[in-house]
Amino acid sequence: MKILSIETSCDDTGISILEAKGAIKNASFKVLANYLSSQTLIHAPYGGVFPALAKREHIKNLPLLLNKALTKTKLDKKIKPVDLIVVTSGPGLEPALWTGIVFAKELATKWKVPLLPVNHMQGHILSVFGKNKGTFKLGKVADPVISLLVSGGHTELVLTKNWTKNKILGQTLDDAAGEAFDKVARMMGLPYPGGPEISRLASSVRKSREGQSFTFPRPMMYTKNFDFSFSGLKTSVLYFIQKLPTLTEEMKKKISLEFENAVVETLVYKTKKAVEKYDAKTLIVGGGVSANKYLKSEIKKALKGITILFPERGLSMDNAVMIGTAGYIEYLKKEGKVGNGKNIKADGNLKLS
Ligand code: KG4
Ligand code: ZN
């Protein structure tokens, strides 16, 4: 079946058309079209995502990307070009989510095609199987499966069964990991998004880390749960910077290194604890922060003997391929009983279930 997927939960507008077939255990996909319009440059002056601007850009981008996708696939937009539409309904920024939902409802009505809401985080979990183009399958993985989802809006550890049932083991109590990267970058006058910038500065001095004369806290590292907290760490960095006579380029590198170390150490420590407690055989790492090279290498170092999956380049950030993948699984879970989606609402705090 052909699936049109729509993603507008934050600052990236994503549209893809996938050809999907098979049952959950052997689901396979072909990417017929995949377009993403990033708003990074538009939000950069604000040091974070500005919801009203994101909404305006999504409204502008959605029809453009849909047209590109229909042209590429040579599907006729006047008659029913796809068999199913899936759209992210949460979590995320509600004004942004609504743009995708309203757009999807209009298309579903016009084409008389069923419409299904998708949880964005389920998309990040399944993003490790996706491809930007070509074909891909839902890989066979050994149970239990734990996912570490780390993005600008989320930091959570999730136990997933059969790709359809999730249990949140722990989550951030305040800032998300990516959000902390973005805020600390802003304190140092670095551009948005801050994650890649901080990571670049940190890696430029990582080899010579001996002699680092200060440390930042590893918040909640030893609490007996799987929750995280990054707000205190962010504040420590702020106080540290405020006490400096000048913030030199060399100091920015040192701060980046110590900050990245603190975040990665905390993420890896709690993830390892969760893997051990649940005897997980597979670890999935998804979301924008999963592109962090130091996090990748530390996770691989800490967890031997289990399968660790990361998304391919370009699919760690928000995209529509992962929403199409999760949408198809949801469709199979519902045994194809999908309505017209008229009652779908945006839910900024939607939880995985
Ligand atoms: O998943 P994503 O594209 O959007 C959300 O759903 O939030 O994640 C974006 C976040 C931003 O906070 C960005 O700074 C962070 O991912 N990020 C990184 C890296 N690349 C992106 N954080 C640390 N290291 C990176 N290399
Ligand atoms: Zn995301």
Coordinates of C-alpha atoms and ligand atoms in Angstrom, one line a residue:
M1 CA 0.0 0.0 0.0
K2 CA 1.1 3.6 -0.6
I3 CA 1.3 5.8 2.5
L4 CA 1.7 9.6 2.6
S5 CA 3.3 10.7 5.9
I6 CA 3.4 14.2 7.3
E7 CA 5.6 15.5 10.1
T8 CA 5.4 19.0 11.5
S9 CA 6.0 18.5 15.3
C10 CA 8.8 21.0 15.6
D11 CA 10.8 23.0 13.1
D12 CA 11.2 20.6 10.3
T13 CA 8.4 20.0 7.7
G14 CA 8.6 16.4 6.4
I15 CA 6.6 14.7 3.7
S16 CA 7.2 11.2 2.4
I17 CA 5.5 8.6 0.3
L18 CA 6.3 5.0 1.2
E19 CA 5.2 1.8 -0.4
A20 CA 4.7 -0.6 2.5
K21 CA 3.9 -4.3 2.7
G22 CA 4.0 -7.3 4.9
A23 CA 3.1 -8.1 8.5
I24 CA 4.8 -6.6 11.5
K25 CA 7.4 -9.3 11.6
N26 CA 8.4 -8.9 8.0
A27 CA 7.3 -5.4 7.1
S28 CA 9.2 -3.9 4.2
F29 CA 9.2 -0.4 2.7
K30 CA 10.2 1.4 -0.4
V31 CA 10.8 5.2 -0.3
L32 CA 9.0 6.6 -3.3
A33 CA 9.6 10.2 -2.3
N34 CA 11.0 11.9 0.8
Y35 CA 11.3 15.7 1.3
L36 CA 12.3 17.7 4.3
S37 CA 12.4 21.4 4.8
S38 CA 14.5 22.5 7.7
Q39 CA 13.7 25.9 9.4
T40 CA 17.1 26.0 11.3
L41 CA 18.2 29.3 9.7
I42 CA 14.8 30.9 10.4
H43 CA 14.9 30.1 14.1
A44 CA 18.7 30.6 14.6
P45 CA 18.3 34.3 15.6
Y46 CA 16.0 33.2 18.5
G47 CA 18.4 30.5 19.8
G48 CA 15.6 28.0 19.7
V49 CA 12.3 27.2 17.9
F50 CA 9.8 30.1 17.8
P51 CA 6.4 28.3 17.6
A52 CA 4.5 31.1 15.6
L53 CA 7.3 31.1 13.0
A54 CA 7.4 27.3 12.8
K55 CA 3.6 27.3 12.2
R56 CA 3.9 29.9 9.4
E57 CA 6.7 28.0 7.7
H58 CA 4.9 24.6 7.9
I59 CA 1.8 26.2 6.3
K60 CA 4.0 27.5 3.5
N61 CA 6.1 24.3 3.0
L62 CA 3.4 21.6 3.2
P63 CA 1.8 22.1 -0.2
L64 CA 5.2 22.7 -1.8
L65 CA 6.7 19.5 -0.5
L66 CA 3.5 17.5 -1.3
N67 CA 3.6 18.8 -4.9
K68 CA 7.3 17.7 -5.2
A69 CA 6.5 14.3 -3.8
L70 CA 3.5 13.8 -6.2
T71 CA 5.5 15.0 -9.1
K72 CA 8.4 12.7 -8.3
T73 CA 6.2 9.6 -7.9
K74 CA 4.0 10.7 -10.9
L75 CA 0.9 10.1 -8.7
D76 CA -2.2 12.0 -9.7
K77 CA -3.3 14.4 -7.0
K78 CA -6.8 14.7 -8.4
I79 CA -7.7 11.1 -7.8
K80 CA -6.8 9.0 -4.8
P81 CA -2.9 8.9 -5.1
V82 CA -2.3 7.0 -1.8
D83 CA -4.1 4.3 0.3
L84 CA -3.4 5.8 3.7
I85 CA -2.3 9.2 5.2
V86 CA -0.5 9.3 8.5
V87 CA 0.3 12.4 10.5
T88 CA 2.3 13.2 13.7
S89 CA -0.3 14.2 16.3
G90 CA 2.2 14.6 19.2
P91 CA 4.3 15.2 21.2
G92 CA 5.7 18.5 20.0
L93 CA 4.7 22.1 19.6
E94 CA 0.9 22.2 19.3
P95 CA 0.7 25.1 16.8
A96 CA 3.2 23.3 14.6
L97 CA 1.4 19.9 15.0
W98 CA -1.9 21.4 14.1
T99 CA -0.6 22.6 10.7
G100 CA 0.2 19.0 9.7
I101 CA -3.1 17.7 11.1
V102 CA -5.3 20.2 9.3
F103 CA -3.4 19.6 6.1
A104 CA -3.8 15.9 6.5
K105 CA -7.5 16.1 7.2
E106 CA -8.1 18.2 4.1
L107 CA -6.3 15.7 1.9
A108 CA -8.1 12.7 3.5
T109 CA -11.4 14.3 2.8
K110 CA -10.5 15.3 -0.7
W111 CA -9.1 11.9 -1.7
K112 CA -11.4 9.9 0.6
V113 CA -8.5 8.2 2.1
P114 CA -8.2 6.9 5.7
L115 CA -6.1 9.0 8.1
L116 CA -4.2 7.8 11.2
P117 CA -2.4 9.7 13.9
V118 CA 1.2 8.7 14.8
N119 CA 3.2 9.3 18.0
H120 CA 6.4 11.1 17.0
M121 CA 8.5 9.2 19.5
Q122 CA 7.3 5.8 18.0
G123 CA 8.8 7.3 14.8
H124 CA 12.1 8.0 16.5
I125 CA 12.2 4.4 17.7
L126 CA 11.6 2.9 14.3
S127 CA 13.9 5.5 12.6
V128 CA 16.8 3.1 13.1
F129 CA 15.5 0.9 10.3
G130 CA 14.7 3.7 7.8
K131 CA 16.5 4.9 4.7
N132 CA 16.5 8.3 3.1
K133 CA 15.9 6.5 -0.2
G134 CA 15.7 3.0 -1.6
T135 CA 14.2 0.1 0.4
F136 CA 14.3 -1.0 4.0
K137 CA 12.9 -3.6 6.3
L138 CA 12.0 -3.7 10.0
G139 CA 15.0 -5.6 11.1
K140 CA 14.6 -8.7 13.3
V141 CA 15.9 -7.8 16.7
A142 CA 16.3 -9.8 19.9
D143 CA 14.0 -8.9 22.8
P144 CA 13.9 -7.1 25.2
V145 CA 14.4 -3.9 23.3
I146 CA 15.2 -0.6 25.1
S147 CA 15.2 2.7 23.3
L148 CA 17.1 5.8 24.4
L149 CA 15.3 8.7 22.8
V150 CA 17.2 12.0 22.9
S151 CA 16.1 15.1 21.1
G152 CA 15.5 18.8 21.5
G153 CA 12.2 18.0 23.2
H154 CA 12.7 14.6 24.8
T155 CA 15.0 12.4 26.8
E156 CA 13.5 9.1 27.7
L157 CA 14.2 5.4 28.1
V158 CA 11.5 3.2 26.8
L159 CA 11.0 -0.6 26.8
T160 CA 9.3 -1.7 23.5
K161 CA 7.5 -4.9 22.8
N162 CA 6.7 -6.1 19.3
W163 CA 7.0 -2.4 18.1
T164 CA 3.4 -1.9 19.4
K165 CA 3.6 -1.7 23.2
N166 CA 5.8 0.8 25.1
K167 CA 6.6 1.3 28.7
I168 CA 8.4 4.5 29.7
L169 CA 11.1 3.6 32.1
G170 CA 12.3 7.1 32.8
Q171 CA 12.5 10.6 31.3
T172 CA 13.8 14.0 31.9
L173 CA 12.2 15.9 34.7
D174 CA 13.1 19.3 33.2
D175 CA 15.2 20.1 30.1
A176 CA 15.7 17.6 27.3
A177 CA 19.4 16.7 26.4
G178 CA 19.2 18.5 23.1
E179 CA 17.6 21.5 24.7
A180 CA 20.5 21.7 27.2
F181 CA 23.0 21.6 24.3
D182 CA 21.1 24.4 22.6
K183 CA 20.8 26.6 25.8
V184 CA 24.5 26.1 26.7
A185 CA 25.5 27.0 23.1
R186 CA 23.4 30.1 23.4
M187 CA 25.2 31.1 26.6
M188 CA 28.5 31.0 24.7
G189 CA 27.2 32.9 21.7
L190 CA 27.2 29.8 19.5
P191 CA 24.7 29.3 16.7
Y192 CA 21.5 27.3 16.9
P193 CA 21.2 24.3 16.9
G194 CA 23.8 24.1 19.6
G195 CA 24.4 20.3 19.7
P196 CA 26.6 20.0 16.6
E197 CA 28.5 23.2 17.5
I198 CA 29.3 22.1 21.0
S199 CA 30.2 18.7 19.8
R200 CA 32.6 20.2 17.2
L201 CA 34.3 22.4 19.8
A202 CA 34.5 19.5 22.3
S203 CA 36.1 17.1 19.9
S204 CA 38.7 19.7 18.9
V205 CA 40.2 19.4 22.5
R206 CA 39.0 15.9 23.5
K207 CA 42.4 14.2 23.0
S208 CA 44.1 16.6 25.3
R209 CA 41.5 16.5 28.0
E210 CA 44.0 15.8 30.8
G211 CA 44.5 18.9 32.8
Q212 CA 40.9 20.0 32.6
S213 CA 40.7 22.2 35.7
F214 CA 37.0 22.2 36.3
T215 CA 34.0 19.8 36.3
F216 CA 30.2 20.2 35.9
P217 CA 27.8 18.1 37.9
R218 CA 26.3 14.8 36.5
P219 CA 22.7 15.4 37.7
M220 CA 20.7 12.5 39.1
M221 CA 23.3 10.0 38.0
Y222 CA 23.0 7.9 41.1
T223 CA 19.3 8.2 41.7
K224 CA 17.6 4.8 41.8
N225 CA 15.4 5.4 38.8
F226 CA 15.8 6.0 35.1
D227 CA 14.9 9.7 35.2
F228 CA 17.2 12.5 34.0
S229 CA 17.6 16.2 34.8
F230 CA 19.6 18.6 32.8
S231 CA 18.5 22.0 34.1
G232 CA 20.9 22.0 37.1
L233 CA 23.8 21.2 34.8
K234 CA 22.8 24.1 32.5
T235 CA 22.7 26.5 35.5
S236 CA 26.1 25.3 36.6
V237 CA 27.5 26.2 33.2
L238 CA 25.8 29.6 33.4
Y239 CA 27.3 30.4 36.8
F240 CA 30.7 29.2 35.6
I241 CA 30.5 31.5 32.6
Q242 CA 29.3 34.5 34.6
K243 CA 32.4 34.2 36.9
L244 CA 34.9 34.3 34.0
P245 CA 36.6 37.6 33.3
T246 CA 36.4 36.9 29.6
L247 CA 34.9 34.0 27.6
T248 CA 37.8 33.1 25.3
E249 CA 37.6 30.8 22.3
E250 CA 39.8 28.3 24.2
M251 CA 37.5 28.4 27.2
K252 CA 34.5 27.8 25.0
K253 CA 36.2 24.6 23.8
K254 CA 36.9 23.5 27.4
I255 CA 33.3 24.2 28.5
S256 CA 31.9 22.4 25.5
L257 CA 34.1 19.4 26.3
E258 CA 33.2 19.2 30.0
F259 CA 29.5 19.8 29.2
E260 CA 29.4 17.1 26.6
N261 CA 31.2 14.8 29.0
A262 CA 28.6 15.4 31.7
V263 CA 25.6 14.9 29.4
V264 CA 27.0 11.8 27.7
E265 CA 28.2 10.2 31.0
T266 CA 24.7 10.6 32.5
L267 CA 22.9 9.2 29.4
V268 CA 25.3 6.3 29.1
Y269 CA 25.2 5.4 32.9
K270 CA 21.4 5.3 33.1
T271 CA 21.0 3.5 29.8
K272 CA 23.5 0.8 31.0
K273 CA 21.6 0.4 34.2
A274 CA 18.3 0.0 32.3
V275 CA 19.8 -2.5 29.9
E276 CA 21.2 -4.5 32.8
K277 CA 17.9 -4.4 34.8
Y278 CA 15.7 -5.5 31.9
D279 CA 18.4 -7.8 30.4
A280 CA 17.9 -6.0 27.1
K281 CA 19.4 -7.6 24.0
T282 CA 18.8 -4.7 21.8
L283 CA 19.4 -0.9 22.3
I284 CA 18.0 1.7 20.0
V285 CA 19.3 5.2 20.2
G286 CA 17.1 7.8 18.3
G287 CA 16.4 11.5 18.1
G288 CA 18.6 14.5 17.1
V289 CA 21.2 14.0 19.9
S290 CA 21.8 10.4 18.7
A291 CA 23.9 12.0 15.9
N292 CA 26.4 13.0 18.6
K293 CA 29.7 11.1 17.9
Y294 CA 30.9 11.0 21.4
L295 CA 27.6 9.6 22.7
K296 CA 27.8 6.9 20.0
S297 CA 31.3 5.8 20.8
E298 CA 30.7 5.9 24.6
I299 CA 27.5 3.8 24.3
K300 CA 29.3 1.2 22.1
K301 CA 32.2 1.1 24.6
A302 CA 29.9 0.7 27.7
L303 CA 27.5 -1.9 26.2
K304 CA 29.2 -5.0 24.8
G305 CA 27.4 -8.1 23.7
I306 CA 24.1 -6.5 22.7
T307 CA 22.9 -5.1 19.4
I308 CA 23.0 -1.3 19.3
L309 CA 21.1 0.5 16.5
F310 CA 21.4 4.2 15.5
P311 CA 19.5 5.9 12.7
E312 CA 21.4 6.6 9.4
R313 CA 22.5 10.1 8.7
G314 CA 19.6 12.5 8.2
L315 CA 17.2 10.2 10.0
S316 CA 18.3 11.1 13.5
M317 CA 16.6 14.5 13.1
D318 CA 12.8 14.8 12.6
N319 CA 11.7 13.3 9.2
A320 CA 8.6 11.9 7.5
V321 CA 10.1 8.4 6.7
M322 CA 10.0 7.5 10.4
I323 CA 6.4 8.7 10.7
G324 CA 5.4 6.6 7.6
T325 CA 7.1 3.6 9.1
A326 CA 5.4 4.0 12.5
G327 CA 2.1 4.8 10.7
Y328 CA 2.2 1.5 8.9
I329 CA 2.9 -0.5 12.1
E330 CA -0.1 1.4 13.7
Y331 CA -2.2 0.4 10.7
L332 CA -1.3 -3.2 11.1
K333 CA -1.9 -3.1 14.8
K334 CA -5.4 -1.8 14.1
E335 CA -5.8 -4.5 11.5
G336 CA -6.6 -1.9 8.8
K337 CA -9.6 -0.6 10.7
V338 CA -8.8 3.1 10.2
G339 CA -11.3 6.0 10.1
N340 CA -11.2 9.3 8.3
G341 CA -9.2 10.9 11.2
K342 CA -11.7 13.7 11.6
N343 CA -11.3 13.7 15.4
I344 CA -7.5 13.8 15.5
K345 CA -6.2 16.5 17.8
A346 CA -2.7 17.8 18.4
D347 CA -1.4 16.7 21.8
G348 CA 1.9 18.4 22.7
N349 CA 2.4 16.0 25.6
L350 CA 1.3 12.8 24.0
K351 CA 3.0 9.8 25.8
L352 CA 4.1 6.6 24.3
S353 CA 1.8 3.7 25.2
Ligands
KG4_1 O1 15.1 15.1 16.9 P1 15.4 16.5 16.6 O2 15.8 16.9 15.2 O3 14.2 17.5 16.9 C1 13.4 17.3 18.0 O4 12.4 16.4 18.0 O5 13.7 17.9 19.0 O6 16.5 17.0 17.6 C2 17.1 18.3 17.6 C3 18.1 18.4 18.7 C4 18.6 19.8 18.9 O7 18.5 20.1 20.3 C5 20.1 19.7 18.5 O8 21.0 20.6 19.2 C6 20.4 18.2 18.9 O9 19.2 17.5 18.5 N1 21.6 17.7 18.1 C7 22.7 17.3 18.7 C8 23.6 16.9 17.7 N2 22.9 17.1 16.5 C9 21.7 17.6 16.8 N3 23.1 17.3 20.0 C10 24.3 16.9 20.3 N4 25.2 16.5 19.4 C11 24.9 16.5 18.1 N5 25.8 16.1 17.2
ZN2 ZN 12.0 14.5 17.2

